[in-house]
CSV table of C-alpha atoms in Angstrom, one decimal:
chain,number,residue,atom,x,y,z
A,138,MET,CA,-11.9,-1.2,-33.8
A,139,LEU,CA,-10.1,-2.2,-30.6
A,140,PRO,CA,-12.4,-3.4,-27.8
A,141,VAL,CA,-10.7,-0.8,-25.5
A,142,ASN,CA,-10.1,2.9,-25.8
A,143,PHE,CA,-6.9,4.2,-24.1
A,144,ILE,CA,-7.2,7.8,-22.8
A,145,SER,CA,-5.3,10.0,-20.4
A,146,CYS,CA,-6.2,12.3,-17.6
A,147,PRO,CA,-3.1,13.9,-16.1
A,148,PHE,CA,-4.6,16.0,-13.3
A,149,ASN,CA,-1.7,16.5,-10.8
A,150,LEU,CA,-2.6,19.4,-8.6
A,151,GLY,CA,-4.2,17.4,-5.8
A,152,SER,CA,-0.8,16.3,-4.7
A,153,PRO,CA,2.3,18.1,-3.3
A,154,ASN,CA,4.3,16.0,-5.7
A,155,LYS,CA,3.2,16.9,-9.3
A,156,LEU,CA,5.4,14.2,-10.9
A,157,THR,CA,2.4,11.9,-11.3
A,158,ALA,CA,1.5,13.9,-14.5
A,159,LEU,CA,4.9,12.8,-15.9
A,160,GLY,CA,4.1,9.2,-14.9
A,161,CYS,CA,0.8,9.6,-16.8
A,162,LEU,CA,2.7,10.9,-19.8
A,163,GLN,CA,5.3,8.1,-19.7
A,164,LEU,CA,2.6,5.4,-19.6
A,165,SER,CA,0.3,7.2,-22.1
A,166,ARG,CA,3.1,7.4,-24.7
A,167,PHE,CA,3.5,3.6,-24.5
A,168,PHE,CA,-0.2,2.9,-24.9
A,169,LYS,CA,-0.6,5.7,-27.5
A,170,THR,CA,-3.7,7.2,-25.7
A,171,ILE,CA,-6.0,9.2,-28.0
A,172,ASN,CA,-5.1,12.5,-26.2
A,173,CYS,CA,-1.5,11.8,-25.3
A,174,GLU,CA,0.0,14.9,-26.9
A,175,ALA,CA,-2.2,17.1,-24.9
A,176,ILE,CA,-0.6,15.9,-21.7
A,177,TYR,CA,2.7,17.6,-22.4
A,178,HIS,CA,0.9,21.0,-22.9
A,179,TRP,CA,-0.9,20.5,-19.6
A,180,ILE,CA,2.4,19.7,-17.8
A,181,VAL,CA,4.0,22.9,-19.2
A,182,LYS,CA,0.9,24.9,-18.2
A,183,SER,CA,0.7,23.5,-14.7
A,184,SER,CA,4.4,23.8,-14.1
A,185,SER,CA,4.9,27.3,-15.4
A,186,ALA,CA,2.3,29.0,-13.2
A,187,PHE,CA,1.4,28.7,-9.5
A,188,PHE,CA,-2.0,27.3,-9.1
A,189,SER,CA,-3.9,26.7,-5.8
A,190,GLN,CA,-5.8,23.4,-6.1
A,191,MET,CA,-9.1,25.0,-6.9
A,192,ALA,CA,-7.4,27.4,-9.4
A,193,GLY,CA,-5.8,24.3,-10.9
A,194,VAL,CA,-9.3,22.7,-11.3
A,195,LEU,CA,-10.4,25.8,-13.3
A,196,ALA,CA,-7.2,25.6,-15.4
A,197,PHE,CA,-7.7,21.9,-16.0
A,198,GLU,CA,-11.3,22.5,-17.0
A,199,LYS,CA,-10.2,25.0,-19.6
A,200,PHE,CA,-7.0,23.5,-21.0
A,201,PHE,CA,-7.5,19.7,-20.8
A,202,LEU,CA,-11.1,18.7,-20.0
A,203,PRO,CA,-12.2,19.3,-23.6
A,204,CYS,CA,-10.0,16.5,-24.9
A,205,LEU,CA,-11.1,14.0,-22.2
A,206,THR,CA,-13.5,12.1,-24.4
A,207,PRO,CA,-14.3,8.5,-23.5
A,208,ALA,CA,-15.8,6.3,-26.2
A,209,PRO,CA,-19.3,4.8,-26.0
A,210,ASN,CA,-19.6,1.0,-26.5
A,211,GLN,CA,-15.9,0.4,-25.6
A,212,ARG,CA,-14.1,-0.3,-22.4
A,213,ASN,CA,-12.3,2.9,-21.6
A,214,ILE,CA,-8.9,2.7,-20.0
A,215,PHE,CA,-7.8,5.9,-18.3
A,216,ILE,CA,-4.1,6.5,-17.6
A,217,ASN,CA,-4.2,9.1,-14.9
A,218,GLY,CA,-2.0,11.5,-12.8
A,219,ASP,CA,-3.0,11.7,-9.2
A,220,HIS,CA,-6.2,10.1,-7.9
A,221,PHE,CA,-8.3,13.2,-8.2
A,222,SER,CA,-8.2,12.5,-12.0
A,223,THR,CA,-10.9,10.0,-11.3
A,224,PHE,CA,-13.3,12.8,-10.5
A,225,PHE,CA,-13.3,13.9,-14.1
A,226,CYS,CA,-13.1,10.5,-15.6
A,227,PHE,CA,-16.0,9.0,-13.7
A,228,LEU,CA,-18.2,11.9,-14.4
A,229,LYS,CA,-17.5,11.6,-18.2
A,230,MET,CA,-18.4,7.9,-18.0
A,231,GLN,CA,-21.4,8.5,-15.9
A,232,ALA,CA,-22.8,10.7,-18.8
A,233,LEU,CA,-22.4,7.6,-21.0
A,234,VAL,CA,-23.5,4.7,-18.8
A,235,ALA,CA,-26.5,4.7,-16.4
A,236,ASN,CA,-26.5,3.2,-12.9
A,237,LEU,CA,-22.7,3.1,-12.8
A,238,LYS,CA,-21.1,1.8,-9.6
A,239,ILE,CA,-17.5,2.5,-8.6
A,240,VAL,CA,-14.9,0.1,-7.2
A,241,TRP,CA,-12.3,2.0,-5.3
A,242,PHE,CA,-9.2,-0.1,-5.3
A,243,ASP,CA,-6.9,2.0,-3.1
A,244,SER,CA,-5.2,1.8,0.2
A,245,HIS,CA,-6.9,5.2,1.0
A,246,PRO,CA,-10.7,5.5,0.8
A,247,ASP,CA,-10.4,9.2,-0.3
A,248,LEU,CA,-13.6,10.0,1.5
A,249,ASN,CA,-12.4,13.1,3.4
A,250,THR,CA,-14.2,16.4,3.1
A,251,PRO,CA,-12.8,19.9,3.5
A,252,LYS,CA,-13.8,19.6,7.2
A,253,THR,CA,-12.2,16.2,7.9
A,254,THR,CA,-9.1,16.2,5.6
A,255,PRO,CA,-5.8,16.0,7.5
A,256,SER,CA,-3.7,17.1,4.5
A,257,GLY,CA,-6.0,19.4,2.5
A,258,ASN,CA,-5.1,17.5,-0.7
A,259,LEU,CA,-7.8,17.0,-3.3
A,260,HIS,CA,-6.7,13.5,-4.1
A,261,GLY,CA,-7.8,12.5,-0.6
A,262,MET,CA,-11.3,13.8,-1.2
A,263,THR,CA,-12.2,12.4,-4.6
A,264,LEU,CA,-15.1,10.1,-3.6
A,265,SER,CA,-16.5,12.9,-1.4
A,266,ALA,CA,-16.5,15.2,-4.4
A,267,LEU,CA,-18.4,12.6,-6.5
A,268,LEU,CA,-20.9,12.2,-3.6
A,269,GLY,CA,-21.5,16.0,-3.8
A,270,ARG,CA,-19.9,16.5,-0.3
A,271,GLN,CA,-17.5,19.3,-1.5
A,272,THR,CA,-17.4,23.0,-2.2
A,273,ARG,CA,-19.5,24.5,-4.9
A,274,GLN,CA,-16.3,24.9,-7.1
A,275,LEU,CA,-16.4,21.1,-7.5
A,276,THR,CA,-20.0,20.0,-7.0
A,277,ARG,CA,-21.0,22.2,-10.0
A,278,PHE,CA,-19.5,19.4,-12.2
A,279,VAL,CA,-21.6,16.8,-10.5
A,280,GLN,CA,-25.1,16.5,-12.2
A,281,HIS,CA,-25.9,13.1,-10.6
A,282,PRO,CA,-24.1,12.6,-7.2
A,283,LEU,CA,-22.8,9.2,-6.5
A,284,ARG,CA,-24.8,7.2,-4.0
A,285,PHE,CA,-23.1,5.7,-0.9
A,286,GLU,CA,-24.5,2.3,-1.9
A,287,ASP,CA,-22.8,2.5,-5.3
A,288,ILE,CA,-19.3,2.5,-3.7
A,289,ILE,CA,-17.2,-0.6,-3.1
A,290,LEU,CA,-13.9,0.0,-1.2
A,291,VAL,CA,-11.3,-2.7,-1.8
A,292,SER,CA,-8.7,-3.5,0.8
A,293,PRO,CA,-8.2,-0.1,2.3
A,294,PHE,CA,-5.3,0.0,4.8
A,295,ASP,CA,-5.0,3.7,5.5
A,296,ILE,CA,-8.3,5.1,6.8
A,297,ASP,CA,-8.5,8.5,8.4
A,298,PRO,CA,-10.8,9.1,11.4
A,299,GLY,CA,-13.3,11.1,9.4
A,300,GLU,CA,-13.4,8.5,6.7
A,301,GLU,CA,-14.0,5.7,9.3
A,302,ILE,CA,-17.0,7.6,10.6
A,303,VAL,CA,-18.7,8.0,7.2
A,304,ILE,CA,-17.9,4.4,6.2
A,305,LYS,CA,-19.7,3.1,9.3
A,306,LYS,CA,-22.5,5.7,9.3
A,307,ARG,CA,-23.4,5.2,5.6
A,308,ASN,CA,-22.6,1.4,5.6
A,309,ILE,CA,-20.3,1.7,2.7
A,310,MET,CA,-19.2,-1.7,1.4
A,311,VAL,CA,-15.6,-2.6,2.3
A,312,LEU,CA,-14.2,-5.9,0.9
A,313,SER,CA,-11.1,-7.9,1.4
A,314,LEU,CA,-9.2,-9.0,-1.8
A,315,GLU,CA,-10.8,-12.5,-1.4
A,316,LYS,CA,-14.3,-11.2,-1.1
A,317,PHE,CA,-13.8,-8.7,-3.9
A,318,SER,CA,-12.5,-11.3,-6.4
A,319,SER,CA,-15.7,-13.3,-6.1
A,320,LEU,CA,-18.1,-10.3,-6.1
A,321,LYS,CA,-20.8,-10.3,-8.8
A,322,LEU,CA,-22.7,-7.1,-9.4
A,323,SER,CA,-25.8,-6.6,-11.5
A,324,SER,CA,-24.9,-3.0,-12.6
A,325,PRO,CA,-22.1,-1.7,-14.9
A,326,VAL,CA,-18.9,-1.0,-13.0
A,327,TYR,CA,-16.1,1.6,-13.1
A,328,VAL,CA,-12.9,0.3,-11.5
A,329,SER,CA,-10.5,2.9,-10.1
A,330,PHE,CA,-7.1,1.6,-9.2
A,331,ASP,CA,-4.3,3.3,-7.3
A,332,PHE,CA,-0.8,1.7,-7.5
A,333,ASP,CA,-0.4,2.3,-3.8
A,334,SER,CA,-2.8,-0.6,-3.2
A,335,ILE,CA,0.2,-2.8,-4.0
A,336,LYS,CA,2.6,-3.2,-1.1
A,337,PHE,CA,5.7,-0.9,-1.3
A,338,GLU,CA,8.2,-3.8,-1.7
A,339,ASP,CA,6.5,-4.8,-5.0
A,340,PHE,CA,5.8,-1.3,-6.3
A,341,PRO,CA,7.6,1.6,-4.7
A,342,ALA,CA,7.0,4.2,-7.4
A,343,VAL,CA,3.9,5.8,-5.8
A,344,ASN,CA,3.1,9.4,-4.8
A,345,LYS,CA,2.4,8.4,-1.2
A,346,VAL,CA,3.6,5.3,0.6
A,347,SER,CA,0.8,3.2,2.0
A,348,LYS,CA,0.4,0.5,4.6
A,349,SER,CA,-0.8,-2.0,2.0
A,350,LYS,CA,0.1,-5.7,2.5
A,351,ASN,CA,-1.2,-6.8,-0.9
A,352,SER,CA,1.4,-8.4,-3.2
A,353,LEU,CA,1.4,-7.6,-6.9
A,354,SER,CA,0.3,-11.2,-7.7
A,355,GLN,CA,-2.6,-11.0,-5.2
A,356,VAL,CA,-3.8,-7.7,-6.7
A,357,GLU,CA,-3.6,-9.1,-10.3
A,358,THR,CA,-5.5,-12.2,-9.4
A,359,ALA,CA,-8.3,-10.3,-7.6
A,360,LEU,CA,-8.7,-7.8,-10.4
A,361,LEU,CA,-8.7,-10.4,-13.2
A,362,SER,CA,-11.3,-12.5,-11.3
A,363,PHE,CA,-13.6,-9.6,-10.7
A,364,ILE,CA,-13.4,-8.3,-14.3
A,365,ARG,CA,-14.3,-11.8,-15.7
A,366,SER,CA,-17.5,-11.8,-13.7
A,367,ASN,CA,-18.7,-8.2,-14.1
A,368,ASP,CA,-19.6,-5.6,-16.7
A,369,VAL,CA,-16.6,-3.4,-16.3
A,370,VAL,CA,-17.0,-0.4,-18.7
A,371,ALA,CA,-14.0,1.6,-17.5
A,372,ILE,CA,-10.8,1.2,-15.5
A,373,ASP,CA,-8.4,3.8,-14.4
A,374,PHE,CA,-4.8,3.6,-13.1
A,375,ASN,CA,-3.4,6.3,-10.8
A,376,GLU,CA,-0.4,7.7,-8.9
A,377,PHE,CA,2.6,6.3,-10.8
A,378,ASP,CA,5.6,8.4,-9.8
A,379,PRO,CA,8.5,8.0,-12.2
A,380,SER,CA,10.9,9.9,-10.0
A,381,LYS,CA,10.9,6.9,-7.7
A,382,ASP,CA,11.6,4.4,-10.5
A,383,PRO,CA,15.2,4.9,-11.6
A,384,ASN,CA,15.6,1.5,-13.2
A,385,LEU,CA,12.1,1.5,-14.8
A,386,ASP,CA,11.1,-1.6,-13.0
A,387,CYS,CA,7.8,-0.2,-11.8
A,388,PHE,CA,7.2,1.3,-15.3
A,389,LYS,CA,7.5,-2.2,-16.8
A,390,THR,CA,5.3,-3.7,-14.0
A,391,ALA,CA,2.6,-1.0,-14.6
A,392,ILE,CA,2.6,-1.7,-18.4
A,393,SER,CA,2.2,-5.5,-17.8
A,394,LEU,CA,-0.6,-4.9,-15.3
A,395,ILE,CA,-2.5,-2.5,-17.5
A,396,GLN,CA,-2.2,-4.8,-20.5
A,397,GLN,CA,-3.5,-7.8,-18.6
A,398,ILE,CA,-6.3,-6.0,-16.9
A,399,SER,CA,-7.5,-3.9,-19.9
A,400,PHE,CA,-8.4,-6.7,-22.2
A,401,GLU,CA,-9.6,-9.2,-19.7
A,402,GLY,CA,-13.0,-10.7,-20.4
A,403,LEU,CA,-13.3,-9.1,-23.9
């Protein structure tokens, strides 16, 4: 048995640009994820009908969530669509692993609520949904709300005013790449990675351009260092947009990064 389990979660209705599901499919085919074939059916379903974001959650629950099955006693590697995919993946892992912390490696904290969001997009409210700070349509999935002290934000560059308030009020841990790379936690960890945490010059194929100044090599080094020193039970990769990658350069970069990170420390 491989020490890792590659699995896909192509949720794509939290973004105006739904092409992140195609990015999920492209990467998932390369890694032969256990539910790869189901992605195509979801893309057809989500493209052939108009869904509001919440209606999309209901459709995703019915048509894709049953095949989102992480493996116990393996490191689960989730190849995702937009970053709201993490909502479903983390909850699945939380059912398998107790006292799970989350590292949010993203230029955006995604801590907005329906009251503070500037865009209304679900992918900007993922952590707030895991915290139980969302509508009943989403919180019904959350049996054990995430605690503020179980969140580690890594190198966020794009913080909205409402997010800034909750980060300070709740004393959420925010770390630079350097501090993150040397962090040692006593609990199991879920690492959620957004490709927009890499600066645009090194990885332009993202759903939303960020202000990140982190080079690809800096990101790789920090992730590898952290994983060597911690009990990382799951990692997800989010927001690869193939429409902005005509020469497949970012696709190749994503594959290389996922391969390096997935097996590190095993």
